[in-house]
Amino acid sequence: MTTQLSEDRAGLAHPLIAVPSHDELAEQLFVRDLKLYVMQQIEPVQGQIAAQEAKVLEGAETNSTAALRERMATHESFGSWLALKRESQRQLWHGVARSVERQADDLEALARIEHPKGSVRTDPAFIEPAYIARGDIHLMPGGNAHDDGSLLQGAVMDRGGAVYMLGRNGGMLNDLRGQTAMAHVLTRFPDFKPARILDMGCGIGTSTVPAAMCFPEAEVHGIDVGASMLRYAHARAEHLGAAVHFSQQSAEKTDFADASFDLVFSCVVFHETSQAATMAIVEESRRLLRPGGLAVHLEVPLLHDNSDPWVELSGELEAQFNNEPNWRGALTADYRALFEAAGFTDVEIGYQATSPAARGGPFRFGPESEGVFRSWFVASGVA
């Protein structure tokens, strides 16, 4: 792992991101390496044990996932793996949050933009969806919707995201998914020129800014449930030179007019919602698109068909131990059926090769995944 996690502020991808001190950086690098050890050394062994236990259960008239979990629990290493997996996540957010809080005044000062290109609109009366309020997604204390009137929750997500993704999602910009979603647009329609774009569940704007940069003539909007996230997203976008209009809304039902966008997209939103919300978001995408407009929804490239008990159990554990409410639902959904039921035509389901810069490609899209971080699952359709 060679990704650099510390920079002088002048050399940052953008000046708003929190810069760790020497000791804070050492702590963040330790957490990164611990997560790598858990993922690359311990987890494969658990997969091997699970494969052996699954053979023992073959032919048994019982819930294979529940039975496999019960048998795995008899192995001491299984409990150790789960504990380390969760503890490494807890340490990540704890260390990053302390670093961000130390820099709170500097970050707030940097966020005061004198002549903004974009805007931010929050709603004090907004109530986050139940699946957001039910638990802190990714174990981030306070969750996506936490708001204390500052932008610090967004700052924690930004710095924490780089460590959480082990630097493999675009380093300090965390923008590979947004770049890849835009590359998918250009793969399907190389001459597409949207006048108005909406990023659903934009978080801190790591996917929104790539859309604004890819289509600089477009009016770009981003919506999310967290006011702190959106304040940070706005300031971050301004420092990156992107004009984006952020607003606090649920992607299930927005206040935008019918047929008011040419491109509606999301990046890894469905697995953090609910199955009902996923259907509602696809339907809302269709409502918002003008005739001929395009919806693009990108997800993690781990779709499965319920045939592998270890994959099933891993999904259950991800949902439970990392607070991913719709992990298994999102990874087993019939997206073609969802899109067609919502009224989309020319629906495409597959895997888009990861792009570090949308207009630079690669423009590869097909039925087979190239692997985690090398491609992303994408479902898209035309209104």
GROMACS .gro file of C-alpha atoms in nm:
model
  383
    1MET     CA    1   0.000   0.000   0.000
    2THR     CA    2   0.166   0.318  -0.119
    3THR     CA    3  -0.111   0.578  -0.103
    4GLN     CA    4   0.011   0.890   0.080
    5LEU     CA    5  -0.225   0.998   0.358
    6SER     CA    6  -0.051   1.319   0.466
    7GLU     CA    7   0.041   1.633   0.275
    8ASP     CA    8   0.137   1.993   0.337
    9ARG     CA    9  -0.183   2.191   0.290
   10ALA     CA   10  -0.046   2.355  -0.025
   11GLY     CA   11  -0.006   2.012  -0.182
   12LEU     CA   12  -0.349   1.877  -0.090
   13ALA     CA   13  -0.603   1.757  -0.342
   14HIS     CA   14  -0.815   2.035  -0.193
   15PRO     CA   15  -0.732   2.265   0.101
   16LEU     CA   16  -1.043   2.179   0.305
   17ILE     CA   17  -0.941   1.823   0.390
   18ALA     CA   18  -0.810   1.774   0.744
   19VAL     CA   19  -0.430   1.737   0.765
   20PRO     CA   20  -0.308   1.496   1.035
   21SER     CA   21  -0.020   1.573   1.266
   22HIS     CA   22   0.272   1.330   1.279
   23ASP     CA   23   0.112   1.123   1.555
   24GLU     CA   24  -0.233   1.136   1.396
   25LEU     CA   25  -0.089   1.018   1.067
   26ALA     CA   26   0.088   0.729   1.242
   27GLU     CA   27  -0.243   0.629   1.397
   28GLN     CA   28  -0.427   0.647   1.065
   29LEU     CA   29  -0.159   0.444   0.889
   30PHE     CA   30  -0.176   0.184   1.167
   31VAL     CA   31  -0.553   0.154   1.120
   32ARG     CA   32  -0.506   0.126   0.745
   33ASP     CA   33  -0.253  -0.154   0.787
   34LEU     CA   34  -0.470  -0.330   1.046
   35LYS     CA   35  -0.764  -0.323   0.805
   36LEU     CA   36  -0.543  -0.463   0.530
   37TYR     CA   37  -0.422  -0.742   0.758
   38VAL     CA   38  -0.778  -0.834   0.856
   39MET     CA   39  -0.894  -0.825   0.497
   40GLN     CA   40  -0.601  -0.992   0.323
   41GLN     CA   41  -0.469  -1.235   0.584
   42ILE     CA   42  -0.747  -1.332   0.822
   43GLU     CA   43  -1.059  -1.313   0.605
   44PRO     CA   44  -0.939  -1.557   0.332
   45VAL     CA   45  -0.876  -1.816   0.603
   46GLN     CA   46  -1.233  -1.773   0.725
   47GLY     CA   47  -1.352  -1.825   0.370
   48GLN     CA   48  -1.160  -2.152   0.353
   49ILE     CA   49  -1.305  -2.270   0.683
   50ALA     CA   50  -1.653  -2.173   0.564
   51ALA     CA   51  -1.609  -2.376   0.245
   52GLN     CA   52  -1.524  -2.684   0.453
   53GLU     CA   53  -1.817  -2.629   0.687
   54ALA     CA   54  -2.053  -2.573   0.392
   55LYS     CA   55  -1.961  -2.919   0.260
   56VAL     CA   56  -2.059  -3.070   0.596
   57LEU     CA   57  -2.399  -2.897   0.567
   58GLU     CA   58  -2.470  -3.009   0.210
   59GLY     CA   59  -2.809  -3.173   0.185
   60ALA     CA   60  -2.920  -3.060   0.530
   61GLU     CA   61  -3.277  -2.933   0.545
   62THR     CA   62  -3.199  -2.609   0.722
   63ASN     CA   63  -3.127  -2.242   0.650
   64SER     CA   64  -2.779  -2.269   0.504
   65THR     CA   65  -2.670  -1.921   0.609
   66ALA     CA   66  -2.789  -1.956   0.968
   67ALA     CA   67  -2.646  -2.305   0.994
   68LEU     CA   68  -2.312  -2.194   0.852
   69ARG     CA   69  -2.294  -1.906   1.097
   70GLU     CA   70  -2.364  -2.144   1.384
   71ARG     CA   71  -2.084  -2.376   1.276
   72MET     CA   72  -1.843  -2.088   1.211
   73ALA     CA   73  -1.905  -1.964   1.565
   74THR     CA   74  -1.741  -2.280   1.696
   75HIS     CA   75  -1.410  -2.161   1.549
   76GLU     CA   76  -1.227  -1.918   1.777
   77SER     CA   77  -1.064  -1.747   1.478
   78PHE     CA   78  -1.408  -1.652   1.343
   79GLY     CA   79  -1.489  -1.447   1.652
   80SER     CA   80  -1.143  -1.290   1.645
   81TRP     CA   81  -1.189  -1.192   1.280
   82LEU     CA   82  -1.526  -1.029   1.348
   83ALA     CA   83  -1.391  -0.843   1.653
   84LEU     CA   84  -1.087  -0.711   1.465
   85LYS     CA   85  -1.299  -0.613   1.165
   86ARG     CA   86  -1.532  -0.406   1.380
   87GLU     CA   87  -1.260  -0.265   1.607
   88SER     CA   88  -1.047  -0.147   1.314
   89GLN     CA   89  -1.350   0.045   1.186
   90ARG     CA   90  -1.416   0.198   1.527
   91GLN     CA   91  -1.052   0.305   1.560
   92LEU     CA   92  -1.062   0.463   1.216
   93TRP     CA   93  -1.346   0.703   1.299
   94HIS     CA   94  -1.217   0.774   1.649
   95GLY     CA   95  -0.874   0.876   1.528
   96VAL     CA   96  -0.997   1.080   1.232
   97ALA     CA   97  -1.261   1.260   1.442
   98ARG     CA   98  -1.000   1.375   1.698
   99SER     CA   99  -0.781   1.506   1.416
  100VAL     CA  100  -1.074   1.692   1.258
  101GLU     CA  101  -1.186   1.843   1.590
  102ARG     CA  102  -0.836   1.978   1.650
  103GLN     CA  103  -0.859   2.166   1.320
  104ALA     CA  104  -1.223   2.276   1.356
  105ASP     CA  105  -1.159   2.651   1.355
  106ASP     CA  106  -0.930   2.635   1.051
  107LEU     CA  107  -1.178   2.421   0.857
  108GLU     CA  108  -1.470   2.649   0.937
  109ALA     CA  109  -1.265   2.950   0.822
  110LEU     CA  110  -1.173   2.778   0.497
  111ALA     CA  111  -1.542   2.698   0.439
  112ARG     CA  112  -1.642   3.065   0.433
  113ILE     CA  113  -1.659   3.131   0.060
  114GLU     CA  114  -1.693   3.497  -0.037
  115HIS     CA  115  -1.818   3.461  -0.392
  116PRO     CA  116  -1.954   3.109  -0.432
  117LYS     CA  117  -2.024   2.959  -0.772
  118GLY     CA  118  -2.274   2.714  -0.627
  119SER     CA  119  -2.505   2.705  -0.327
  120VAL     CA  120  -2.620   2.499  -0.031
  121ARG     CA  121  -2.973   2.469   0.106
  122THR     CA  122  -3.047   2.287   0.432
  123ASP     CA  123  -3.380   2.221   0.603
  124PRO     CA  124  -3.396   2.239   0.987
  125ALA     CA  125  -3.727   2.048   0.975
  126PHE     CA  126  -3.589   1.762   0.766
  127ILE     CA  127  -3.635   1.415   0.916
  128GLU     CA  128  -3.396   1.151   0.791
  129PRO     CA  129  -3.535   0.817   0.668
  130ALA     CA  130  -3.569   0.541   0.928
  131TYR     CA  131  -3.295   0.330   0.769
  132ILE     CA  132  -3.052   0.619   0.822
  133ALA     CA  133  -3.164   0.692   1.178
  134ARG     CA  134  -3.162   0.325   1.280
  135GLY     CA  135  -2.782   0.295   1.298
  136ASP     CA  136  -2.458   0.474   1.223
  137ILE     CA  137  -2.373   0.355   0.872
  138HIS     CA  138  -2.013   0.228   0.844
  139LEU     CA  139  -2.005   0.274   1.224
  140MET     CA  140  -1.927   0.644   1.177
  141PRO     CA  141  -2.042   0.801   1.508
  142GLY     CA  142  -2.352   1.010   1.449
  143GLY     CA  143  -2.403   0.865   1.104
  144ASN     CA  144  -2.464   1.040   0.775
  145ALA     CA  145  -2.737   1.269   0.905
  146HIS     CA  146  -2.565   1.400   1.221
  147ASP     CA  147  -2.569   1.779   1.233
  148ASP     CA  148  -2.441   2.009   1.507
  149GLY     CA  149  -2.455   2.320   1.289
  150SER     CA  150  -2.097   2.282   1.168
  151LEU     CA  151  -1.939   2.103   0.874
  152LEU     CA  152  -1.726   1.870   1.088
  153GLN     CA  153  -1.925   1.554   1.019
  154GLY     CA  154  -1.852   1.609   0.651
  155ALA     CA  155  -1.484   1.664   0.728
  156VAL     CA  156  -1.474   1.336   0.922
  157MET     CA  157  -1.631   1.151   0.632
  158ASP     CA  158  -1.385   1.302   0.384
  159ARG     CA  159  -1.066   1.214   0.568
  160GLY     CA  160  -1.210   0.892   0.706
  161GLY     CA  161  -1.324   0.784   0.362
  162ALA     CA  162  -0.968   0.791   0.228
  163VAL     CA  163  -0.852   0.565   0.511
  164TYR     CA  164  -1.164   0.347   0.502
  165MET     CA  165  -1.122   0.281   0.130
  166LEU     CA  166  -0.748   0.226   0.186
  167GLY     CA  167  -0.674   0.504  -0.061
  168ARG     CA  168  -0.806   0.292  -0.350
  169ASN     CA  169  -1.100   0.513  -0.437
  170GLY     CA  170  -0.908   0.806  -0.580
  171GLY     CA  171  -0.678   0.882  -0.287
  172MET     CA  172  -0.760   1.208  -0.113
  173LEU     CA  173  -1.030   1.293  -0.369
  174ASN     CA  174  -1.225   0.971  -0.318
  175ASP     CA  175  -1.372   1.028  -0.662
  176LEU     CA  176  -1.319   0.706  -0.859
  177ARG     CA  177  -1.684   0.609  -0.832
  178GLY     CA  178  -1.806   0.945  -0.961
  179GLN     CA  179  -1.551   0.939  -1.242
  180THR     CA  180  -1.657   0.584  -1.329
  181ALA     CA  181  -2.028   0.675  -1.333
  182MET     CA  182  -1.954   0.957  -1.577
  183ALA     CA  183  -1.735   0.724  -1.784
  184HIS     CA  184  -2.038   0.494  -1.808
  185VAL     CA  185  -2.245   0.782  -1.945
  186LEU     CA  186  -1.981   0.846  -2.210
  187THR     CA  187  -1.942   0.475  -2.282
  188ARG     CA  188  -2.309   0.447  -2.368
  189PHE     CA  189  -2.354   0.790  -2.526
  190PRO     CA  190  -2.022   0.953  -2.622
  191ASP     CA  191  -2.192   1.273  -2.744
  192PHE     CA  192  -2.429   1.309  -2.449
  193LYS     CA  193  -2.448   1.672  -2.330
  194PRO     CA  194  -2.677   1.704  -2.029
  195ALA     CA  195  -2.795   2.053  -1.942
  196ARG     CA  196  -2.901   1.960  -1.588
  197ILE     CA  197  -2.759   1.684  -1.364
  198LEU     CA  198  -2.865   1.544  -1.025
  199ASP     CA  199  -2.648   1.336  -0.791
  200MET     CA  200  -2.872   1.144  -0.548
  201GLY     CA  201  -2.719   1.070  -0.207
  202CYS     CA  202  -2.417   1.286  -0.284
  203GLY     CA  203  -2.262   1.282   0.065
  204ILE     CA  204  -1.967   1.524   0.062
  205GLY     CA  205  -1.976   1.561  -0.315
  206THR     CA  206  -1.702   1.317  -0.412
  207SER     CA  207  -1.920   1.191  -0.697
  208THR     CA  208  -2.087   1.527  -0.770
  209VAL     CA  209  -1.770   1.720  -0.849
  210PRO     CA  210  -1.661   1.470  -1.119
  211ALA     CA  211  -2.000   1.523  -1.288
  212ALA     CA  212  -1.952   1.900  -1.280
  213MET     CA  213  -1.600   1.868  -1.419
  214CYS     CA  214  -1.700   1.619  -1.686
  215PHE     CA  215  -1.991   1.835  -1.803
  216PRO     CA  216  -1.882   2.193  -1.722
  217GLU     CA  217  -2.170   2.352  -1.912
  218ALA     CA  218  -2.433   2.167  -1.708
  219GLU     CA  219  -2.619   2.291  -1.401
  220VAL     CA  220  -2.531   2.034  -1.134
  221HIS     CA  221  -2.727   1.951  -0.820
  222GLY     CA  222  -2.650   1.717  -0.531
  223ILE     CA  223  -2.888   1.600  -0.260
  224ASP     CA  224  -2.828   1.419   0.068
  225VAL     CA  225  -2.988   1.370   0.410
  226GLY     CA  226  -2.707   1.529   0.613
  227ALA     CA  227  -2.683   1.906   0.655
  228SER     CA  228  -2.323   1.890   0.783
  229MET     CA  229  -2.229   1.675   0.484
  230LEU     CA  230  -2.382   1.929   0.248
  231ARG     CA  231  -2.213   2.232   0.406
  232TYR     CA  232  -1.881   2.055   0.372
  233ALA     CA  233  -1.967   1.935   0.020
  234HIS     CA  234  -2.041   2.290  -0.090
  235ALA     CA  235  -1.717   2.435   0.048
  236ARG     CA  236  -1.521   2.139  -0.089
  237ALA     CA  237  -1.669   2.185  -0.436
  238GLU     CA  238  -1.593   2.557  -0.431
  239HIS     CA  239  -1.228   2.490  -0.346
  240LEU     CA  240  -1.214   2.243  -0.634
  241GLY     CA  241  -1.362   2.500  -0.874
  242ALA     CA  242  -1.695   2.324  -0.926
  243ALA     CA  243  -2.030   2.506  -0.928
  244VAL     CA  244  -2.273   2.272  -0.755
  245HIS     CA  245  -2.609   2.340  -0.590
  246PHE     CA  246  -2.655   2.119  -0.284
  247SER     CA  247  -2.982   2.067  -0.098
  248GLN     CA  248  -3.098   1.854   0.195
  249GLN     CA  249  -3.351   1.607   0.057
  250SER     CA  250  -3.434   1.239   0.043
  251ALA     CA  251  -3.367   1.074  -0.291
  252GLU     CA  252  -3.695   0.887  -0.252
  253LYS     CA  253  -3.898   1.205  -0.300
  254THR     CA  254  -3.742   1.535  -0.402
  255ASP     CA  255  -3.889   1.881  -0.450
  256PHE     CA  256  -3.767   1.910  -0.809
  257ALA     CA  257  -4.021   1.937  -1.090
  258ASP     CA  258  -4.114   1.652  -1.321
  259ALA     CA  259  -3.886   1.607  -1.624
  260SER     CA  260  -3.634   1.866  -1.500
  261PHE     CA  261  -3.304   1.677  -1.546
  262ASP     CA  262  -3.115   1.515  -1.830
  263LEU     CA  263  -2.894   1.294  -1.611
  264VAL     CA  264  -2.980   1.150  -1.270
  265PHE     CA  265  -2.725   0.928  -1.098
  266SER     CA  266  -2.611   0.781  -0.768
  267CYS     CA  267  -2.298   0.610  -0.640
  268VAL     CA  268  -2.317   0.326  -0.383
  269VAL     CA  269  -2.643   0.454  -0.233
  270PHE     CA  270  -2.873   0.151  -0.260
  271HIS     CA  271  -2.688  -0.069  -0.012
  272GLU     CA  272  -2.727   0.205   0.251
  273THR     CA  273  -3.103   0.245   0.208
  274SER     CA  274  -3.376  -0.021   0.210
  275GLN     CA  275  -3.536  -0.234  -0.058
  276ALA     CA  276  -3.845  -0.012  -0.059
  277ALA     CA  277  -3.624   0.297  -0.084
  278THR     CA  278  -3.432   0.148  -0.375
  279MET     CA  279  -3.754   0.105  -0.570
  280ALA     CA  280  -3.866   0.457  -0.478
  281ILE     CA  281  -3.532   0.607  -0.587
  282VAL     CA  282  -3.547   0.436  -0.925
  283GLU     CA  283  -3.903   0.560  -0.971
  284GLU     CA  284  -3.806   0.912  -0.862
  285SER     CA  285  -3.519   0.904  -1.112
  286ARG     CA  286  -3.769   0.831  -1.388
  287ARG     CA  287  -4.003   1.111  -1.275
  288LEU     CA  288  -3.723   1.366  -1.278
  289LEU     CA  289  -3.586   1.282  -1.622
  290ARG     CA  290  -3.678   1.454  -1.944
  291PRO     CA  291  -3.761   1.230  -2.242
  292GLY     CA  292  -3.435   1.078  -2.359
  293GLY     CA  293  -3.266   1.148  -2.025
  294LEU     CA  294  -3.041   0.892  -1.860
  295ALA     CA  295  -3.042   0.735  -1.513
  296VAL     CA  296  -2.718   0.578  -1.389
  297HIS     CA  297  -2.698   0.399  -1.056
  298LEU     CA  298  -2.359   0.259  -0.954
  299GLU     CA  299  -2.308   0.000  -0.681
  300VAL     CA  300  -2.035  -0.218  -0.536
  301PRO     CA  301  -1.926  -0.493  -0.783
  302LEU     CA  302  -2.022  -0.784  -0.561
  303LEU     CA  303  -2.357  -0.898  -0.697
  304HIS     CA  304  -2.429  -1.262  -0.623
  305ASP     CA  305  -2.699  -1.521  -0.681
  306ASN     CA  306  -2.747  -1.665  -0.331
  307SER     CA  307  -2.563  -1.982  -0.433
  308ASP     CA  308  -2.252  -1.935  -0.216
  309PRO     CA  309  -2.322  -1.975   0.160
  310TRP     CA  310  -2.005  -1.784   0.257
  311VAL     CA  311  -2.098  -1.490   0.033
  312GLU     CA  312  -2.444  -1.493   0.189
  313LEU     CA  313  -2.303  -1.506   0.541
  314SER     CA  314  -2.050  -1.233   0.462
  315GLY     CA  315  -2.335  -1.010   0.344
  316GLU     CA  316  -2.529  -1.073   0.661
  317LEU     CA  317  -2.225  -0.991   0.873
  318GLU     CA  318  -2.156  -0.674   0.673
  319ALA     CA  319  -2.510  -0.558   0.737
  320GLN     CA  320  -2.489  -0.640   1.107
  321PHE     CA  321  -2.134  -0.545   1.201
  322ASN     CA  322  -2.080  -0.246   0.969
  323ASN     CA  323  -2.438  -0.113   0.975
  324GLU     CA  324  -2.508  -0.163   0.605
  325PRO     CA  325  -2.888  -0.191   0.618
  326ASN     CA  326  -2.955  -0.310   0.263
  327TRP     CA  327  -2.628  -0.485   0.178
  328ARG     CA  328  -2.779  -0.818   0.077
  329GLY     CA  329  -3.087  -0.656  -0.076
  330ALA     CA  330  -2.881  -0.429  -0.297
  331LEU     CA  331  -2.650  -0.710  -0.404
  332THR     CA  332  -2.930  -0.947  -0.501
  333ALA     CA  333  -3.182  -0.707  -0.657
  334ASP     CA  334  -3.312  -0.754  -1.012
  335TYR     CA  335  -3.219  -0.409  -1.138
  336ARG     CA  336  -3.340  -0.471  -1.491
  337ALA     CA  337  -3.686  -0.550  -1.358
  338LEU     CA  338  -3.678  -0.246  -1.127
  339PHE     CA  339  -3.581  -0.010  -1.409
  340GLU     CA  340  -3.832  -0.151  -1.655
  341ALA     CA  341  -4.111  -0.141  -1.396
  342ALA     CA  342  -4.032   0.229  -1.344
  343GLY     CA  343  -4.075   0.292  -1.717
  344PHE     CA  344  -3.714   0.297  -1.837
  345THR     CA  345  -3.617   0.163  -2.178
  346ASP     CA  346  -3.281   0.060  -2.323
  347VAL     CA  347  -3.181  -0.073  -1.981
  348GLU     CA  348  -2.822  -0.192  -1.939
  349ILE     CA  349  -2.694  -0.398  -1.647
  350GLY     CA  350  -2.325  -0.479  -1.604
  351TYR     CA  351  -1.983  -0.366  -1.491
  352GLN     CA  352  -1.804  -0.045  -1.583
  353ALA     CA  353  -1.425  -0.045  -1.576
  354THR     CA  354  -1.292   0.197  -1.315
  355SER     CA  355  -1.193   0.535  -1.455
  356PRO     CA  356  -0.960   0.780  -1.277
  357ALA     CA  357  -1.082   1.053  -1.514
  358ALA     CA  358  -1.417   1.013  -1.690
  359ARG     CA  359  -1.320   1.153  -2.028
  360GLY     CA  360  -0.997   0.954  -2.032
  361GLY     CA  361  -1.175   0.619  -2.006
  362PRO     CA  362  -1.137   0.327  -2.014
  363PHE     CA  363  -1.479   0.291  -2.173
  364ARG     CA  364  -1.526  -0.078  -2.101
  365PHE     CA  365  -1.868  -0.202  -1.997
  366GLY     CA  366  -1.978  -0.564  -1.995
  367PRO     CA  367  -2.142  -0.852  -1.810
  368GLU     CA  368  -1.836  -0.964  -1.613
  369SER     CA  369  -1.677  -0.787  -1.317
  370GLU     CA  370  -1.306  -0.711  -1.346
  371GLY     CA  371  -1.278  -0.724  -0.967
  372VAL     CA  372  -1.326  -0.497  -0.667
  373PHE     CA  373  -1.196  -0.144  -0.733
  374ARG     CA  374  -1.119  -0.244  -1.094
  375SER     CA  375  -1.483  -0.219  -1.198
  376TRP     CA  376  -1.816  -0.115  -1.051
  377PHE     CA  377  -2.165  -0.253  -1.101
  378VAL     CA  378  -2.386  -0.012  -1.297
  379ALA     CA  379  -2.753  -0.017  -1.391
  380SER     CA  380  -2.868   0.248  -1.637
  381GLY     CA  381  -3.176   0.325  -1.844
  382VAL     CA  382  -3.326   0.583  -2.078
  383ALA     CA  383  -3.640   0.778  -1.991
   0.00000   0.00000   0.00000
